[in-house]
CSV table of C-alpha atoms in Angstrom, one decimal:
chain,number,residue,atom,x,y,z
F,1470,UNK,CA,0.0,0.0,0.0
F,1471,UNK,CA,1.1,3.6,-0.6
F,1472,UNK,CA,1.6,6.4,1.9
F,1473,UNK,CA,-1.8,8.1,2.6
F,1474,UNK,CA,-3.8,4.9,2.2
F,1475,UNK,CA,-6.1,3.7,5.0
F,1476,UNK,CA,-5.3,0.2,6.1
F,1477,UNK,CA,-6.2,-2.4,8.8
F,1478,UNK,CA,-3.6,-4.6,10.4
F,1479,UNK,CA,-3.5,-6.9,13.5
F,1480,UNK,CA,-0.6,-7.7,15.8
F,1481,UNK,CA,0.6,-8.1,19.4
F,1482,UNK,CA,1.9,-5.1,21.5
F,1483,UNK,CA,5.7,-5.6,22.1
F,1484,UNK,CA,6.6,-2.2,23.5
F,1485,UNK,CA,5.0,1.1,24.4
F,1486,UNK,CA,7.1,4.3,23.8
F,1487,UNK,CA,4.8,6.9,25.2
F,1488,UNK,CA,1.4,8.2,25.9
F,1489,UNK,CA,0.1,11.8,26.1
F,1490,UNK,CA,-3.1,13.7,25.2
F,1491,UNK,CA,-5.0,10.5,24.6
F,1492,UNK,CA,-2.5,9.2,22.0
F,1493,UNK,CA,0.0,6.4,22.3
F,1494,UNK,CA,3.1,5.4,20.3
F,1495,UNK,CA,3.4,1.6,20.2
F,1496,UNK,CA,5.5,-1.2,18.7
F,1497,UNK,CA,3.3,-4.0,17.3
F,1498,UNK,CA,4.4,-7.3,15.7
F,1499,UNK,CA,2.9,-10.4,14.0
F,1500,UNK,CA,4.4,-13.5,12.5
F,1501,UNK,CA,5.6,-11.7,9.4
F,1502,UNK,CA,6.9,-8.3,10.6
F,1503,UNK,CA,6.4,-5.2,12.7
F,1504,UNK,CA,4.3,-2.1,12.8
F,1505,UNK,CA,5.0,1.3,14.4
F,1506,UNK,CA,1.8,3.0,15.6
F,1507,UNK,CA,2.2,6.7,15.9
F,1508,UNK,CA,-0.5,8.6,17.9
F,1509,UNK,CA,-2.9,5.7,18.3
F,1510,UNK,CA,-6.1,7.0,20.0
F,1511,UNK,CA,-6.6,5.7,23.5
F,1512,UNK,CA,-7.3,6.9,27.1
F,1513,UNK,CA,-4.6,6.5,29.7
F,1514,UNK,CA,-6.6,3.6,31.2
F,1515,UNK,CA,-6.8,1.9,27.8
F,1516,UNK,CA,-3.0,2.4,27.4
F,1517,UNK,CA,-2.5,0.6,30.7
F,1518,UNK,CA,-5.0,-2.2,30.1
F,1519,UNK,CA,-5.9,-2.8,26.4
F,1520,UNK,CA,-2.4,-2.0,25.3
F,1521,UNK,CA,-0.5,-4.1,27.9
F,1522,UNK,CA,2.6,-5.8,26.6
F,1523,UNK,CA,1.6,-9.0,24.6
F,1524,UNK,CA,-2.0,-8.0,24.0
F,1525,UNK,CA,-3.6,-8.6,20.6
F,1526,UNK,CA,-5.2,-5.7,18.8
F,1527,UNK,CA,-6.6,-4.8,15.3
F,1528,UNK,CA,-5.7,-1.3,14.1
F,1529,UNK,CA,-7.1,0.9,11.4
F,1530,UNK,CA,-5.1,4.0,10.3
F,1531,UNK,CA,-3.3,5.8,7.6
F,1532,UNK,CA,0.0,4.6,6.3
F,1533,UNK,CA,2.8,7.1,6.3
F,1534,UNK,CA,6.6,7.4,6.5
F,1535,UNK,CA,9.1,9.8,7.9
F,1536,UNK,CA,12.9,9.6,7.3
F,1537,UNK,CA,12.4,6.1,6.0
F,1538,UNK,CA,10.4,4.8,9.0
F,1539,UNK,CA,7.0,3.4,7.9
F,1540,UNK,CA,4.2,4.3,10.4
F,1541,UNK,CA,0.5,3.9,11.0
F,1542,UNK,CA,-0.5,7.5,11.7
F,1543,UNK,CA,-2.9,9.1,14.0
F,1544,UNK,CA,-4.1,12.7,14.2
F,1545,UNK,CA,-1.3,14.3,12.2
F,1546,UNK,CA,-2.6,12.6,9.1
F,1547,UNK,CA,-6.0,14.0,9.7
F,1548,UNK,CA,-7.5,10.7,10.7
F,1549,UNK,CA,-6.8,9.3,14.2
F,1550,UNK,CA,-5.8,5.6,14.1
F,1551,UNK,CA,-8.2,3.4,16.1
F,1552,UNK,CA,-8.0,-0.1,17.5
F,1553,UNK,CA,-10.1,-3.0,18.6
F,1554,UNK,CA,-8.9,-5.6,21.2
F,1555,UNK,CA,-8.6,-9.1,20.0
F,1556,UNK,CA,-8.2,-12.4,22.0
F,1557,UNK,CA,-4.8,-14.0,22.7
F,1558,UNK,CA,-1.4,-12.7,23.9
F,1559,UNK,CA,2.1,-13.1,22.6
F,1560,UNK,CA,5.6,-11.7,23.2
F,1561,UNK,CA,8.1,-12.5,20.5
F,1562,UNK,CA,11.7,-13.5,21.1
F,1563,UNK,CA,14.3,-11.1,19.6
F,1564,UNK,CA,15.6,-12.2,16.2
F,1565,UNK,CA,19.4,-12.7,16.5
F,1566,UNK,CA,21.3,-10.7,13.9
F,1567,UNK,CA,24.9,-11.1,12.8
F,1568,UNK,CA,25.2,-8.1,10.4
F,1569,UNK,CA,24.9,-4.3,10.5
F,1570,UNK,CA,24.2,-4.2,6.7
F,1571,UNK,CA,21.7,-1.4,6.3
F,1572,UNK,CA,19.5,-3.2,3.8
F,1573,UNK,CA,19.1,-6.1,6.3
F,1574,UNK,CA,18.4,-3.7,9.2
F,1575,UNK,CA,15.8,-1.7,7.3
F,1576,UNK,CA,14.0,-5.0,6.3
F,1577,UNK,CA,13.7,-5.7,10.1
F,1578,UNK,CA,12.0,-2.3,10.8
F,1579,UNK,CA,9.9,-2.3,14.0
F,1580,UNK,CA,10.8,-5.8,14.9
F,1581,UNK,CA,12.6,-7.0,18.1
F,1582,UNK,CA,16.2,-7.9,17.3
F,1583,UNK,CA,19.4,-8.7,19.1
F,1584,UNK,CA,23.1,-8.4,18.5
F,1585,UNK,CA,26.2,-9.9,20.1
F,1586,UNK,CA,29.9,-8.9,20.2
F,1587,UNK,CA,29.5,-5.4,18.7
F,1588,UNK,CA,32.3,-2.9,19.6
F,1589,UNK,CA,31.4,0.6,20.6
F,1590,UNK,CA,33.4,3.2,18.6
F,1591,UNK,CA,31.9,6.4,20.1
F,1592,UNK,CA,29.3,7.6,22.5
F,1593,UNK,CA,27.2,10.8,22.4
F,1594,UNK,CA,26.0,11.5,25.9
F,1595,UNK,CA,23.0,13.7,26.5
F,1596,UNK,CA,23.5,17.4,27.2
F,1597,UNK,CA,20.9,17.4,29.9
F,1598,UNK,CA,19.8,14.7,32.3
F,1599,UNK,CA,17.5,12.0,31.0
F,1600,UNK,CA,17.7,12.8,27.3
F,1601,UNK,CA,18.4,10.3,24.5
F,1602,UNK,CA,21.8,8.6,24.3
F,1603,UNK,CA,23.4,7.7,21.0
F,1604,UNK,CA,26.3,5.4,20.4
F,1605,UNK,CA,28.1,4.1,17.3
F,1606,UNK,CA,28.9,0.4,17.1
F,1607,UNK,CA,30.8,-1.8,14.6
F,1608,UNK,CA,30.8,-5.5,13.7
F,1609,UNK,CA,34.2,-5.0,12.0
F,1610,UNK,CA,32.6,-4.3,8.6
F,1611,UNK,CA,30.0,-1.5,9.1
F,1612,UNK,CA,29.4,1.2,11.7
F,1613,UNK,CA,25.8,2.1,12.8
F,1614,UNK,CA,24.3,4.5,15.3
F,1615,UNK,CA,22.1,2.9,18.0
F,1616,UNK,CA,20.0,4.8,20.5
F,1617,UNK,CA,18.7,4.6,24.0
F,1618,UNK,CA,15.4,6.4,23.4
F,1619,UNK,CA,14.4,8.1,26.7
F,1620,UNK,CA,10.6,7.9,26.0
F,1621,UNK,CA,11.0,4.1,25.5
F,1622,UNK,CA,13.5,3.5,28.3
F,1623,UNK,CA,13.9,6.4,30.6
F,1624,UNK,CA,16.8,7.4,32.9
F,1625,UNK,CA,15.6,5.0,35.7
F,1626,UNK,CA,16.0,1.9,33.5
F,1627,UNK,CA,19.0,-0.5,33.6
F,1628,UNK,CA,19.6,0.0,29.9
F,1629,UNK,CA,19.8,3.8,30.3
F,1630,UNK,CA,22.2,3.6,33.3
F,1631,UNK,CA,24.4,1.1,31.4
F,1632,UNK,CA,24.5,3.3,28.3
F,1633,UNK,CA,25.8,6.2,30.4
F,1634,UNK,CA,28.9,4.1,31.2
F,1635,UNK,CA,29.7,3.1,27.6
F,1636,UNK,CA,33.1,4.1,26.2
F,1637,UNK,CA,35.0,3.4,22.9
F,1638,UNK,CA,36.3,-0.2,22.8
F,1639,UNK,CA,33.5,-1.7,25.0
F,1640,UNK,CA,32.2,-5.0,23.5
F,1641,UNK,CA,28.5,-5.3,24.0
F,1642,UNK,CA,25.4,-7.4,23.6
F,1643,UNK,CA,22.2,-5.6,23.0
F,1644,UNK,CA,18.5,-6.0,22.1
F,1645,UNK,CA,15.8,-3.7,21.1
F,1646,UNK,CA,13.4,-2.6,18.3
F,1647,UNK,CA,14.7,-1.7,14.9
F,1648,UNK,CA,13.8,1.9,14.1
F,1649,UNK,CA,14.7,3.7,10.9
F,1650,UNK,CA,16.1,7.2,10.7
F,1651,UNK,CA,17.4,7.3,7.2
F,1652,UNK,CA,19.3,4.1,8.2
F,1653,UNK,CA,18.7,1.2,10.6
F,1654,UNK,CA,18.9,2.5,14.2
F,1655,UNK,CA,18.2,0.2,17.1
F,1656,UNK,CA,16.1,1.6,19.9
F,1657,UNK,CA,17.9,-0.3,22.6
F,1658,UNK,CA,15.9,-2.0,25.4
F,1659,UNK,CA,18.6,-4.3,26.8
F,1660,UNK,CA,22.4,-3.7,27.0
F,1661,UNK,CA,25.3,-5.5,28.6
F,1662,UNK,CA,29.1,-5.1,28.4
F,1663,UNK,CA,31.0,-8.3,27.8
F,1664,UNK,CA,34.6,-7.1,27.4
F,1665,UNK,CA,36.9,-4.6,25.5
F,1666,UNK,CA,38.5,-4.4,22.1
F,1667,UNK,CA,41.6,-2.4,21.1
F,1668,UNK,CA,40.5,0.0,18.3
F,1669,UNK,CA,43.3,0.2,15.9
F,1670,UNK,CA,43.9,2.8,13.2
F,1671,UNK,CA,44.0,2.0,9.5
F,1672,UNK,CA,47.4,1.5,7.8
F,1673,UNK,CA,49.0,4.9,6.8
F,1674,UNK,CA,47.1,6.8,9.5
F,1675,UNK,CA,49.2,9.0,11.9
F,1676,UNK,CA,49.3,8.5,15.6
F,1677,UNK,CA,48.1,11.4,17.7
F,1678,UNK,CA,51.7,12.0,18.7
F,1679,UNK,CA,52.8,12.2,15.1
F,1680,UNK,CA,49.9,14.6,14.4
F,1681,UNK,CA,50.9,16.9,17.2
F,1682,UNK,CA,54.6,16.9,16.1
F,1683,UNK,CA,53.7,17.8,12.5
F,1684,UNK,CA,54.5,21.4,11.5
F,1685,UNK,CA,51.9,23.9,10.5
F,1686,UNK,CA,51.0,23.5,6.8
F,1687,UNK,CA,52.3,19.8,6.8
F,1688,UNK,CA,49.9,17.3,5.2
F,1689,UNK,CA,48.4,15.0,7.8
F,1690,UNK,CA,46.4,11.8,7.7
F,1691,UNK,CA,44.3,11.2,10.9
F,1692,UNK,CA,41.4,9.0,11.9
F,1693,UNK,CA,38.8,9.4,14.6
F,1694,UNK,CA,35.2,9.4,15.5
F,1695,UNK,CA,32.8,12.4,14.9
F,1696,UNK,CA,31.8,13.9,18.3
F,1697,UNK,CA,30.2,17.1,17.2
F,1698,UNK,CA,29.2,19.0,14.1
F,1699,UNK,CA,29.4,22.8,14.2
F,1700,UNK,CA,28.2,23.8,10.8
F,1701,UNK,CA,27.8,23.0,7.1
F,1702,UNK,CA,27.6,25.3,4.1
F,1703,UNK,CA,28.7,25.4,0.5
F,1704,UNK,CA,29.7,21.7,0.6
F,1705,UNK,CA,32.1,22.3,3.6
F,1706,UNK,CA,31.7,21.1,7.2
F,1707,UNK,CA,33.3,22.1,10.5
F,1708,UNK,CA,33.6,19.0,12.7
F,1709,UNK,CA,35.0,17.9,16.1
F,1710,UNK,CA,36.8,14.5,15.8
F,1711,UNK,CA,38.3,12.4,18.6
F,1712,UNK,CA,40.2,9.1,19.1
F,1713,UNK,CA,41.6,7.4,22.2
F,1714,UNK,CA,44.5,9.8,22.5
F,1715,UNK,CA,43.3,13.2,21.5
F,1716,UNK,CA,41.0,15.3,19.4
F,1717,UNK,CA,41.0,17.1,16.1
F,1718,UNK,CA,39.1,20.2,14.8
F,1719,UNK,CA,38.3,19.9,11.1
F,1720,UNK,CA,37.6,23.2,9.4
F,1721,UNK,CA,35.9,23.2,6.0
F,1722,UNK,CA,36.0,19.4,5.4
F,1723,UNK,CA,34.6,18.8,1.9
F,1724,UNK,CA,31.3,17.0,1.9
F,1725,UNK,CA,27.8,17.2,0.4
């Protein structure tokens, strides 16, 4: 079906992200895939009872998408999504994944998945208490950004507290719901550290000491993880980069 079409689906509630103003955001799943319900109409009592984890519901709403994430929309589309309770309950096991290939991750959108032995390459801690936490992970082939989404797992949850302690080189196992924000992005609901890896630089890259020793106007080759982006204009970016030993300020880095 195309964006803007009305549709009816059925599935089992697997996670609830938030409720406010008589609208809920919910992860739903069936035997074939998952659904992201954005602004599903319900009272707070219905949110706590009809939409309990595992409950079976039938939903009618408008199909839409934002930044690659397919959604069943509520009031923002002009027609609030509605639901009917059905019989039966089910909570799905997470689907174990071995790859961070983006095509694979996007195909798993909204479903519960798990990863083992990923290495953290950088962490973006929140600027204020209780906000979202983002961290980049690698399987040795690809790097992807995962999130601890504060509406889904707030600062009082174990996963949020663990994410605050992450650092580059940590080896982790994690589980959550596959969101899409232009690329696959796990909304993490379970997280554990299992060890550490030494993050090595690519051949031909300077050490931080060699970079510091270089003269002004010398050509340098460095490698690090993006920590902040100050600005972009006219196909040039200003970026803060960091590795285990130091940091770099990139001024007018060419990029679209």
